[in-house]
PDB file of C-alpha atoms in Angstrom:
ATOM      1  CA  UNK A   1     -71.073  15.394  30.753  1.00 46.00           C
ATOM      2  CA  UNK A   2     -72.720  11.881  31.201  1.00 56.00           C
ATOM      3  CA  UNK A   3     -76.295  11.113  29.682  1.00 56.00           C
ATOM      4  CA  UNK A   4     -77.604   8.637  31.826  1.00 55.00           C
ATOM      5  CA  UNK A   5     -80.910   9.472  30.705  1.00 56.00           C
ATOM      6  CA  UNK A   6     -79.981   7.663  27.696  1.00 59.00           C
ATOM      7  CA  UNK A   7     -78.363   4.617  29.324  1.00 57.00           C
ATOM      8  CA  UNK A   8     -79.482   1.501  28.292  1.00 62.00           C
ATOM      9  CA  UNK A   9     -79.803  -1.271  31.129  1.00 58.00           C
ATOM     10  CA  UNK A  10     -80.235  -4.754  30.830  1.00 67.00           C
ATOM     11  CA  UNK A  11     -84.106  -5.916  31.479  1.00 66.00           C
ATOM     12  CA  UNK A  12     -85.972  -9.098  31.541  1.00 66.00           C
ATOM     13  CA  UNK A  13     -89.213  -9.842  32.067  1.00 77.00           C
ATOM     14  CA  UNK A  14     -90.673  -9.602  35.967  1.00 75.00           C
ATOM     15  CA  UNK A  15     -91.387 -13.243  35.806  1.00 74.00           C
ATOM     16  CA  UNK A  16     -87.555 -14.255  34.898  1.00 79.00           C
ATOM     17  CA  UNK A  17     -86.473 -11.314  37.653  1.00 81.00           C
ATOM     18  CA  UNK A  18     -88.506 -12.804  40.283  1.00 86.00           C
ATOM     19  CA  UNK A  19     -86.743 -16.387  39.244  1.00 87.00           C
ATOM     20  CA  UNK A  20     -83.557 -14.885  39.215  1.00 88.00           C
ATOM     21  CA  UNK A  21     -83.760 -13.450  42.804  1.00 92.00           C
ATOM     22  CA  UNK A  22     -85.419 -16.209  44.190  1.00 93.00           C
ATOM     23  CA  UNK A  23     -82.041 -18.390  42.966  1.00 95.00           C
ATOM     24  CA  UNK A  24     -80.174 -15.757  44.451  1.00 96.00           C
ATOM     25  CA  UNK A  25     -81.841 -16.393  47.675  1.00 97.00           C
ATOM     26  CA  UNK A  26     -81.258 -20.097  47.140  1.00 97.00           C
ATOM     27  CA  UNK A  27     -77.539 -19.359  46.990  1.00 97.00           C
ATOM     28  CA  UNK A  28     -77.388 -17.595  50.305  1.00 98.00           C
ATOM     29  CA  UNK A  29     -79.079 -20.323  52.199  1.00 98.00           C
ATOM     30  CA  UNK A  30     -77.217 -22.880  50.350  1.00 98.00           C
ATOM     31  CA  UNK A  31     -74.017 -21.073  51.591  1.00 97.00           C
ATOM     32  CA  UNK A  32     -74.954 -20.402  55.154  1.00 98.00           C
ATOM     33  CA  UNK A  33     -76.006 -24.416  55.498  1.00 98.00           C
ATOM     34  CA  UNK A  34     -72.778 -25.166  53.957  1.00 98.00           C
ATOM     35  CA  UNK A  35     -70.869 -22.701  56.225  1.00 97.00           C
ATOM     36  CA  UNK A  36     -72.259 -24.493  59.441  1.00 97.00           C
ATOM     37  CA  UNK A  37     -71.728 -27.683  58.383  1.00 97.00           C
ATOM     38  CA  UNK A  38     -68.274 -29.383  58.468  1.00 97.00           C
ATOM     39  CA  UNK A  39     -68.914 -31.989  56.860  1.00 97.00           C
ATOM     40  CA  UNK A  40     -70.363 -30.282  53.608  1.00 97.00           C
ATOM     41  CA  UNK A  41     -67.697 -27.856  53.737  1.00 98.00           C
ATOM     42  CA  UNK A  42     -64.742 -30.592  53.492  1.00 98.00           C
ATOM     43  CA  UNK A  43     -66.777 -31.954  51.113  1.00 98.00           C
ATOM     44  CA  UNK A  44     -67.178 -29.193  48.817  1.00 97.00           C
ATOM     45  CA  UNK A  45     -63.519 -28.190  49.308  1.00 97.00           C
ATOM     46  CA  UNK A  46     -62.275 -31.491  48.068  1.00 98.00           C
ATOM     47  CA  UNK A  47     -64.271 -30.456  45.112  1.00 98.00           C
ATOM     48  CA  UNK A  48     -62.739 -27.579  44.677  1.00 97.00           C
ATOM     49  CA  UNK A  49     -59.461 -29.212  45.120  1.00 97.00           C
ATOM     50  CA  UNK A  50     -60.446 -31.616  42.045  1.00 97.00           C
ATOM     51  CA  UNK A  51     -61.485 -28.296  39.900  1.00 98.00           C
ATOM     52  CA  UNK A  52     -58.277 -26.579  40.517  1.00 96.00           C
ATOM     53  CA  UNK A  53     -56.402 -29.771  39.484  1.00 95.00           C
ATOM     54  CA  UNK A  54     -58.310 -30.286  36.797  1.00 97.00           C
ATOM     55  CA  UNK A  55     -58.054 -26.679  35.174  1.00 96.00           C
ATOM     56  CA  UNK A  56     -54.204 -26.158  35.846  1.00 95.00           C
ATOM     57  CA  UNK A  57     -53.696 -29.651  33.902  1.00 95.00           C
ATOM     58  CA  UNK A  58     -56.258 -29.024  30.971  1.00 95.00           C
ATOM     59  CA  UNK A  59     -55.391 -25.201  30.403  1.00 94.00           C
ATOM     60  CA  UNK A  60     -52.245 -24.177  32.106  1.00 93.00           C
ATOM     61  CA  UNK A  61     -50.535 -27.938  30.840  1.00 94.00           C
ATOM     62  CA  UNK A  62     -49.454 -28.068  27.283  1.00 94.00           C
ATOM     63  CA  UNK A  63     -49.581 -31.165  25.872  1.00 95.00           C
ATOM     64  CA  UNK A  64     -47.283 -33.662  24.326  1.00 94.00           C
ATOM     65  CA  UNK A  65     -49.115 -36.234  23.041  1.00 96.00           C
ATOM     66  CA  UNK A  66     -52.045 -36.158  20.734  1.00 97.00           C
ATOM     67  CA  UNK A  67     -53.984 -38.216  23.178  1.00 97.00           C
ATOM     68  CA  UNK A  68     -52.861 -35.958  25.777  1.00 97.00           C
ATOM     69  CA  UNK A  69     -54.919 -33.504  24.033  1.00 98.00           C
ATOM     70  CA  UNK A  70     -57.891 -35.584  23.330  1.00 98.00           C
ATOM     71  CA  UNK A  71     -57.936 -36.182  27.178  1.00 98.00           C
ATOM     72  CA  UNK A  72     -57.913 -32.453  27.784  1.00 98.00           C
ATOM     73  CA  UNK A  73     -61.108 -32.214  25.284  1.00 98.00           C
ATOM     74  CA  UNK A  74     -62.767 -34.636  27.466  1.00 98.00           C
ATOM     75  CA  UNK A  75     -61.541 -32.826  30.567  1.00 98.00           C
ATOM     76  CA  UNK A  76     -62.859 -29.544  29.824  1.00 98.00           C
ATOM     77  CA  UNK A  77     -66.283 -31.107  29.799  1.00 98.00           C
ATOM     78  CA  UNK A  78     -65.879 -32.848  32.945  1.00 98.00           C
ATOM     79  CA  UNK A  79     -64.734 -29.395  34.269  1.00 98.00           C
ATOM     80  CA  UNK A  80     -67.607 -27.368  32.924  1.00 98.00           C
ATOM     81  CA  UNK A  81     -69.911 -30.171  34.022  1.00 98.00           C
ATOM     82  CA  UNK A  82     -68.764 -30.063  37.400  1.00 99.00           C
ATOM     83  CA  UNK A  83     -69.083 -26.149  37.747  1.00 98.00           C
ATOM     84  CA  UNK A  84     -72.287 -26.037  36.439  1.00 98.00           C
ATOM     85  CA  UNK A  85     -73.631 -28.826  38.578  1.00 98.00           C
ATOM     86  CA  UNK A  86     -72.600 -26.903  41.693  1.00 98.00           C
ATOM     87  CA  UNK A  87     -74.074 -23.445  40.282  1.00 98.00           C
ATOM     88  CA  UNK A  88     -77.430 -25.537  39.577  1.00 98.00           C
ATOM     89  CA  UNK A  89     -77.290 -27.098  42.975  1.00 98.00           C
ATOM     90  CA  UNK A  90     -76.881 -24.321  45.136  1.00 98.00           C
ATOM     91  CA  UNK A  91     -79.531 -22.136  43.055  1.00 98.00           C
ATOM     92  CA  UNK A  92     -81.900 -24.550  44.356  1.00 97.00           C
ATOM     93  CA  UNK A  93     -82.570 -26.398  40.367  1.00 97.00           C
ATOM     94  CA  UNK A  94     -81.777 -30.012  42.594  1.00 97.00           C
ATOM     95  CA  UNK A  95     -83.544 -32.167  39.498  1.00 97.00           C
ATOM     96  CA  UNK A  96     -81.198 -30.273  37.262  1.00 97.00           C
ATOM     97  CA  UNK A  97     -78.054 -30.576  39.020  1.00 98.00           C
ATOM     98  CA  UNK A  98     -78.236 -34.273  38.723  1.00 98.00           C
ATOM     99  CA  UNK A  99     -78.979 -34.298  35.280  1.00 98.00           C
ATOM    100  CA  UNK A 100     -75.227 -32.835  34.827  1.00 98.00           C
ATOM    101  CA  UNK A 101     -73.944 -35.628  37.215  1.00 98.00           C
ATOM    102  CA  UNK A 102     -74.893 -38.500  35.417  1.00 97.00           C
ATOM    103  CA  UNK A 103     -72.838 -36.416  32.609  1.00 98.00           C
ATOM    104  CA  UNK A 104     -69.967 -36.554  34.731  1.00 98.00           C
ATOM    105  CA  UNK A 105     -70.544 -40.140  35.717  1.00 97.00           C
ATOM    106  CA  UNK A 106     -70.800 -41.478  32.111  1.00 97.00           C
ATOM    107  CA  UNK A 107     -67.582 -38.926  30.888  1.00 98.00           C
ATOM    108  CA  UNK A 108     -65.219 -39.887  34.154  1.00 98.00           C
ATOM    109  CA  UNK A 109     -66.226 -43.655  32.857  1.00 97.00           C
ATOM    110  CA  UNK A 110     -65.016 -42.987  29.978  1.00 98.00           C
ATOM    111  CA  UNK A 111     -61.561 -41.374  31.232  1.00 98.00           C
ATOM    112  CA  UNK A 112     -61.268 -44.956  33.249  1.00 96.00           C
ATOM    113  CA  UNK A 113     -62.058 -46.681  29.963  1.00 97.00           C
ATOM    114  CA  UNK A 114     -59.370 -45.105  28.406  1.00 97.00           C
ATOM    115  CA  UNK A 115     -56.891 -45.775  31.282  1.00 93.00           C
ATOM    116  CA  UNK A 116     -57.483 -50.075  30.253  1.00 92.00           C
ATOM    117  CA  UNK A 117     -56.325 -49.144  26.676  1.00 92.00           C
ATOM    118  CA  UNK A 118     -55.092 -45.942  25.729  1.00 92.00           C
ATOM    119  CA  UNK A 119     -55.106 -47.266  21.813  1.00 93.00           C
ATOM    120  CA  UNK A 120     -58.933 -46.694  22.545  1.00 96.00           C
ATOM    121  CA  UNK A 121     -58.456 -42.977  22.779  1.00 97.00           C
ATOM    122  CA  UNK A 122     -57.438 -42.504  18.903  1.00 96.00           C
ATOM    123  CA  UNK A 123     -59.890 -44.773  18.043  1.00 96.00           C
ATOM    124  CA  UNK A 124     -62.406 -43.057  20.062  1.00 96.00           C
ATOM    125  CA  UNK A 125     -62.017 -39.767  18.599  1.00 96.00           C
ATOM    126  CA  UNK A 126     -61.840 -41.091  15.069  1.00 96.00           C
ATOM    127  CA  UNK A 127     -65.512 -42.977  15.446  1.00 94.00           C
ATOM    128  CA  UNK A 128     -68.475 -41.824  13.470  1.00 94.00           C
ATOM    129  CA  UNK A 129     -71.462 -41.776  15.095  1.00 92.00           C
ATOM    130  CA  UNK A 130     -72.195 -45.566  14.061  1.00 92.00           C
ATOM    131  CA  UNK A 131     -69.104 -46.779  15.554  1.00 91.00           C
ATOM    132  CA  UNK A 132     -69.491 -44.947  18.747  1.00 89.00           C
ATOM    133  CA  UNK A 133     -72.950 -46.450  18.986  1.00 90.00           C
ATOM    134  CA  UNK A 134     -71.217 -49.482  18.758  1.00 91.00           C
ATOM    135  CA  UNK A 135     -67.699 -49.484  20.716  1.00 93.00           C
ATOM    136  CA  UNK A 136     -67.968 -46.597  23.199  1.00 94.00           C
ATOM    137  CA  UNK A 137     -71.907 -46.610  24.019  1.00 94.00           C
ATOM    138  CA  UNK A 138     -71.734 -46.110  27.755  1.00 95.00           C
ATOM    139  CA  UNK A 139     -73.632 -49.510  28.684  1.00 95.00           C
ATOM    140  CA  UNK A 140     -70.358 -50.917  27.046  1.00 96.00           C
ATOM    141  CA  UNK A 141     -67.969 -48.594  29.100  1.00 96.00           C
ATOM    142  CA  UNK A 142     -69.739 -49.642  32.392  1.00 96.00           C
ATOM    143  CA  UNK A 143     -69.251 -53.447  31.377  1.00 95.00           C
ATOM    144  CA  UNK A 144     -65.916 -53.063  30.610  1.00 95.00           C
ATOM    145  CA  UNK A 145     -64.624 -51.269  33.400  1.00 95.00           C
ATOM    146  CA  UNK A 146     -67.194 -53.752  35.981  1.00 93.00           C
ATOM    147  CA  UNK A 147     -65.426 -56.542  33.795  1.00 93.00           C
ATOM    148  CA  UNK A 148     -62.159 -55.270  34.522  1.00 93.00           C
ATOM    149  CA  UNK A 149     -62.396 -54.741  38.541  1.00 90.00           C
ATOM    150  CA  UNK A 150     -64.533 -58.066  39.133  1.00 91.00           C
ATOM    151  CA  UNK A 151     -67.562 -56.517  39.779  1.00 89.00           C
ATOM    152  CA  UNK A 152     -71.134 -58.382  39.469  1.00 88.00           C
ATOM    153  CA  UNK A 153     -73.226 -56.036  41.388  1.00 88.00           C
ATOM    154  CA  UNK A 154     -73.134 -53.612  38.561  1.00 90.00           C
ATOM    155  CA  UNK A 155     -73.068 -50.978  40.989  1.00 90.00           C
ATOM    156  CA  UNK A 156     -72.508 -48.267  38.121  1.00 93.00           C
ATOM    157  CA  UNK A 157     -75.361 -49.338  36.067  1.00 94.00           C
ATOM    158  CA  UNK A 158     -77.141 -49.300  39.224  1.00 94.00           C
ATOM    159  CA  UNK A 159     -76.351 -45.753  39.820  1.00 93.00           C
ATOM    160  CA  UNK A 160     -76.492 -44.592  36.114  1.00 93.00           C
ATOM    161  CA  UNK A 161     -79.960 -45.783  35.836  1.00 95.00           C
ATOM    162  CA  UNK A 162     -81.245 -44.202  38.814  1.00 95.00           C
ATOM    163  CA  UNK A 163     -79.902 -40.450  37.442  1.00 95.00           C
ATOM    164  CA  UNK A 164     -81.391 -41.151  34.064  1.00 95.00           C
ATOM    165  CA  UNK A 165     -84.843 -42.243  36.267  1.00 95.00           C
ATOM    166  CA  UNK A 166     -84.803 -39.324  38.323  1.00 93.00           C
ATOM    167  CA  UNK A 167     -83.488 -36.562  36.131  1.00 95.00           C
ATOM    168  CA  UNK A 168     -82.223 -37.204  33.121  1.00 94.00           C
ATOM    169  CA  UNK A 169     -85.781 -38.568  31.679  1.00 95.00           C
ATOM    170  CA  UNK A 170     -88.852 -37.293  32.638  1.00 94.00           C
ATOM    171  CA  UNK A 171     -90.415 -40.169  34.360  1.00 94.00           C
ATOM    172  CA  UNK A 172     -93.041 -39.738  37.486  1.00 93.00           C
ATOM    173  CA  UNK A 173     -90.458 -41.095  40.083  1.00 91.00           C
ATOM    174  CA  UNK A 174     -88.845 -38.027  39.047  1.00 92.00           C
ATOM    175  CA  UNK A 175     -91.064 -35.775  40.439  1.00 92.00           C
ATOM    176  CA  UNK A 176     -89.670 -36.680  43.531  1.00 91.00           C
ATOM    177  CA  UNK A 177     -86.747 -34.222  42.884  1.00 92.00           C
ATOM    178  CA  UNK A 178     -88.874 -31.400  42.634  1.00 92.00           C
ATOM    179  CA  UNK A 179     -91.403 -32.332  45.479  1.00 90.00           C
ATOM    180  CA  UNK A 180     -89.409 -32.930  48.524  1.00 84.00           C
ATOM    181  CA  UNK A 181     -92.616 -32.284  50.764  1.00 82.00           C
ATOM    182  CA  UNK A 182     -95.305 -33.995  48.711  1.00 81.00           C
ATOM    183  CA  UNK A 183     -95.310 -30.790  46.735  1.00 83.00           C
ATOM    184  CA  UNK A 184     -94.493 -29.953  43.362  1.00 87.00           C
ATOM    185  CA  UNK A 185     -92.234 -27.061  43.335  1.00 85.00           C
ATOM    186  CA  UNK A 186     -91.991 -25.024  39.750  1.00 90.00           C
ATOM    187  CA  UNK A 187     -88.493 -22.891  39.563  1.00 92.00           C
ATOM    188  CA  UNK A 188     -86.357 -22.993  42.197  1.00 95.00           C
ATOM    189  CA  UNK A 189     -86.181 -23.774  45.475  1.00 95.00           C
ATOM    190  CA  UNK A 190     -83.927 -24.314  48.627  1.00 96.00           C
ATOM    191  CA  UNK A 191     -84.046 -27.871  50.604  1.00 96.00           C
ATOM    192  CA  UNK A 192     -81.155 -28.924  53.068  1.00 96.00           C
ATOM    193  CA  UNK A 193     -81.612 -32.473  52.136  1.00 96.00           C
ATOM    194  CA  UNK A 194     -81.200 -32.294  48.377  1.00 96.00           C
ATOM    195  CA  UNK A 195     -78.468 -29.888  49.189  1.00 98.00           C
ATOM    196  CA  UNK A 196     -76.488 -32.572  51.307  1.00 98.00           C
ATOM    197  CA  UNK A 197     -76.955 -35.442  49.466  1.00 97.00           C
ATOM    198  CA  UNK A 198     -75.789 -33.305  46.263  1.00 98.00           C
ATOM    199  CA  UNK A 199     -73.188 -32.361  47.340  1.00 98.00           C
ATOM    200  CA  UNK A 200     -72.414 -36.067  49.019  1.00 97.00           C
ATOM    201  CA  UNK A 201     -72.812 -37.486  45.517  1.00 96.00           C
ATOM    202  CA  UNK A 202     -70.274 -34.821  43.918  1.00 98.00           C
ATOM    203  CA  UNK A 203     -67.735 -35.274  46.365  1.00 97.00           C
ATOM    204  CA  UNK A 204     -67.773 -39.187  46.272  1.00 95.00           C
ATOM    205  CA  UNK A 205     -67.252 -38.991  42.234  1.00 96.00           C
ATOM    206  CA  UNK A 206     -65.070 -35.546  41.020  1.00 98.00           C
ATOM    207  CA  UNK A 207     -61.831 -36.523  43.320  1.00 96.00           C
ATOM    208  CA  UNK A 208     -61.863 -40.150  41.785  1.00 94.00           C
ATOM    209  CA  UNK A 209     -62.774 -39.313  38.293  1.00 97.00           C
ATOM    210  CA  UNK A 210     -59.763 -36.707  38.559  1.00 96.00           C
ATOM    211  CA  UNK A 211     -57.624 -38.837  39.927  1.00 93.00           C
ATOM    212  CA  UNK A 212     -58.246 -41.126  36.878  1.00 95.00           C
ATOM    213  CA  UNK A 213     -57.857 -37.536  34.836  1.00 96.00           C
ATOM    214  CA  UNK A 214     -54.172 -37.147  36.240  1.00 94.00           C
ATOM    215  CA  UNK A 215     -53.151 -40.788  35.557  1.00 91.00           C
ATOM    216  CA  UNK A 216     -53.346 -40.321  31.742  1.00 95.00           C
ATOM    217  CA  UNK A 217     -50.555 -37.539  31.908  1.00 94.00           C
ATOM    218  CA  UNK A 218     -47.420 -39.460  32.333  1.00 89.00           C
ATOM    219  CA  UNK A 219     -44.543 -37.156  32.539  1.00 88.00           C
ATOM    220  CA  UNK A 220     -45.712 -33.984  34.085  1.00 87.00           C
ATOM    221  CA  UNK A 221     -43.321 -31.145  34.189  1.00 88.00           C
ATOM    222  CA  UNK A 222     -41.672 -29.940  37.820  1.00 86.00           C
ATOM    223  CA  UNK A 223     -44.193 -27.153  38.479  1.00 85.00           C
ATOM    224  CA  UNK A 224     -46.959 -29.583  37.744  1.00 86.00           C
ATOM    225  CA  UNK A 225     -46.111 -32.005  39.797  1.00 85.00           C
ATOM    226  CA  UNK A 226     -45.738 -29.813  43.073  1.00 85.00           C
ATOM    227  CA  UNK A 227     -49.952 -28.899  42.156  1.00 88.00           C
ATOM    228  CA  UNK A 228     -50.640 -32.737  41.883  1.00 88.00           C
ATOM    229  CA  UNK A 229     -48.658 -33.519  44.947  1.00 87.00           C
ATOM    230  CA  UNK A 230     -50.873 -30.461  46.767  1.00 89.00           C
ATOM    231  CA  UNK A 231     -53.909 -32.055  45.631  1.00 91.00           C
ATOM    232  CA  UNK A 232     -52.899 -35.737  46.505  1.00 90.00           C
ATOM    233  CA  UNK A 233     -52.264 -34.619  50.248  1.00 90.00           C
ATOM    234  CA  UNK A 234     -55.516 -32.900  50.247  1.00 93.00           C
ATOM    235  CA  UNK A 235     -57.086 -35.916  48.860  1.00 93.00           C
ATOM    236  CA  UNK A 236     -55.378 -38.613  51.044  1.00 91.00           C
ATOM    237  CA  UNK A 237     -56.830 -36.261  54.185  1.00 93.00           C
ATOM    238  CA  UNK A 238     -60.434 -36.561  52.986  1.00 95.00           C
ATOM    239  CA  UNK A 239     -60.666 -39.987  51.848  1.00 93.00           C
ATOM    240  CA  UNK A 240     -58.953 -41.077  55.426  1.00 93.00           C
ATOM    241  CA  UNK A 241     -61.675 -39.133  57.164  1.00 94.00           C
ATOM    242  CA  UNK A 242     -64.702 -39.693  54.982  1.00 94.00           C
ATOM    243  CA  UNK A 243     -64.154 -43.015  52.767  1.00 91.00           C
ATOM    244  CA  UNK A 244     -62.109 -44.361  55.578  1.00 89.00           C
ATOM    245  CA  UNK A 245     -59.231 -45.728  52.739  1.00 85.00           C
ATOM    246  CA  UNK A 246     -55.891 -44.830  53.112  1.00 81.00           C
ATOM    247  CA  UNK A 247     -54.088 -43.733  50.095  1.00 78.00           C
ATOM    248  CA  UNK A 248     -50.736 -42.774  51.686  1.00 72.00           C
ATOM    249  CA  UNK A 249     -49.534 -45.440  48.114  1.00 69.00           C
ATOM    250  CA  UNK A 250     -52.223 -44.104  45.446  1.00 64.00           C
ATOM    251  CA  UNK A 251     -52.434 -47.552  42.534  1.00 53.00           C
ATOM    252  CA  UNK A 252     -54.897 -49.121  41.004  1.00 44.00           C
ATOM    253  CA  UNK A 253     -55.954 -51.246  43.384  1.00 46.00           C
ATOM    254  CA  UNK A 254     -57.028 -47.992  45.874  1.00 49.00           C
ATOM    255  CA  UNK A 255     -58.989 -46.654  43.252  1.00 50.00           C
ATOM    256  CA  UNK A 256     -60.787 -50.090  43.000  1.00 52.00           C
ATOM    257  CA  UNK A 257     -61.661 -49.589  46.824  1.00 56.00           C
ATOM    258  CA  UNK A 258     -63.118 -46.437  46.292  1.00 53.00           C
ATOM    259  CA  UNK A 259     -64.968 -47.362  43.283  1.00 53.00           C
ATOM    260  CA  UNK A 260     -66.745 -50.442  45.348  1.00 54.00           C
ATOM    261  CA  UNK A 261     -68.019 -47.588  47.245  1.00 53.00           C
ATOM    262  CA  UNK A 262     -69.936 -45.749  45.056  1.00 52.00           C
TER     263      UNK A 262
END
């Protein structure tokens, strides 16, 4: 006979319940919006798209090349970056969320970087902390790579700044993320706006910076390349709709499109 007199069961404080409910709640809405709105729905199904590619090549993929596997290092923290975004994001932690997309920004950069020289990527992982400082610093990534496609906007310094203004550092612009209405919110909290342009901003990035994932992987097994060719259609579907490009021939120079974009 059962004891459950004696059961322990987990407990936190009523503070930290109350937060944990309220995020809860946050989810719901955040679903519901999502569920009425095409457009966020595509969206966050492309994403999904890009997660399922990028798991089945980082885990289910064995690699054959010791860069291979430093590319899978770097894609299991896009992947977990990604994830966690979303699970901040639709908890209603909007300020937070970002913080993990400029994450994603800098490490899909750095994928891209990669894709000029793959030499780099041994390099790369051999770098103390001195020489990453000063070869692989992100402001030298995004010059590279702006070098690279002709670009003198510097669009993703642009953008890079703006998450490290707004999120990643706590600055007073930044309140802005957690005071949609004028006022400051403290925990969670659900806003249809932040949720849309969230999930905008992770659907215009994760399908690109996995498409530059999949382009390090040269010689994909059978099996594999039926998923990638599943994801590709998906892709060229969404981009055609929502980025008006078409991709029907995915190369460099549709990437480069897409990039000029963001």
């Amino acid at each position: 006979m059962n004891d459950k007199s004696n059961l322990i069961l987990p407990w936190l404080p009523e503070n930290l319940e109350s937060l944990n409910k309220q995020e809860e709640e946050n989810r719901t809405q955040s679903i519901l919006q999502i569920n009425v709105d095409s457009k966020l729905k595509d969206h966050l199904e492309i994403v999904y798209a890009s997660l399922n590619m990028l798991y089945d090549i980082t885990i289910s993929y064995k690699n054959q090349t010791d860069d291979e596997l430093t590319i899978q290092y770097i894609g299991i923290r896009l992947f977990n970056s990604i994830v966690s975004s979303i699970k901040l994001l639709l908890a209603g932690y909007y300020q937070s969320s970002v913080i993990l997309q400029r994450d994603i920004l800098e490490t899909g950069f750095l994928l891209d970087f990669f894709s000029i020289d793959q030499s780099k990527i041994l390099d790369w992982k051999k770098s103390n902390n001195k020489q990453q400082s000063g070869k692989y610093r992100p402001s030298i990534i995004r010059k590279s790579l702006d070098n690279r496609d002709g670009f003198k906007e510097r669009k993703r310094e642009q953008i890079y700044q703006k998450m490290c203004e707004y999120a990643a550092h706590p600055t007073y612009p930044g309140i802005k993320l957690v005071a949609p209405k004028g006022l400051a919110n403290i925990g969670p909290f659900f806003d249809t706006q932040y949720l849309k342009s969230l999930i905008e901003e992770l659907a215009m990035r994760v399908p690109l910076f996995t498409l530059i994932y999949l382009r390090h992987f040269k010689s994909l097994p059978p099996g594999f390349l039926k998923i990638q060719a599943d994801f590709l259609d998906k892709l060229k579907t969404w981009s055609k709709k929502y980025l008006k490009l078409d991709l029907s021939h995915i190369e460099i120079n549709y990437i480069k499109e897409w990039v000029k974009l963001l």
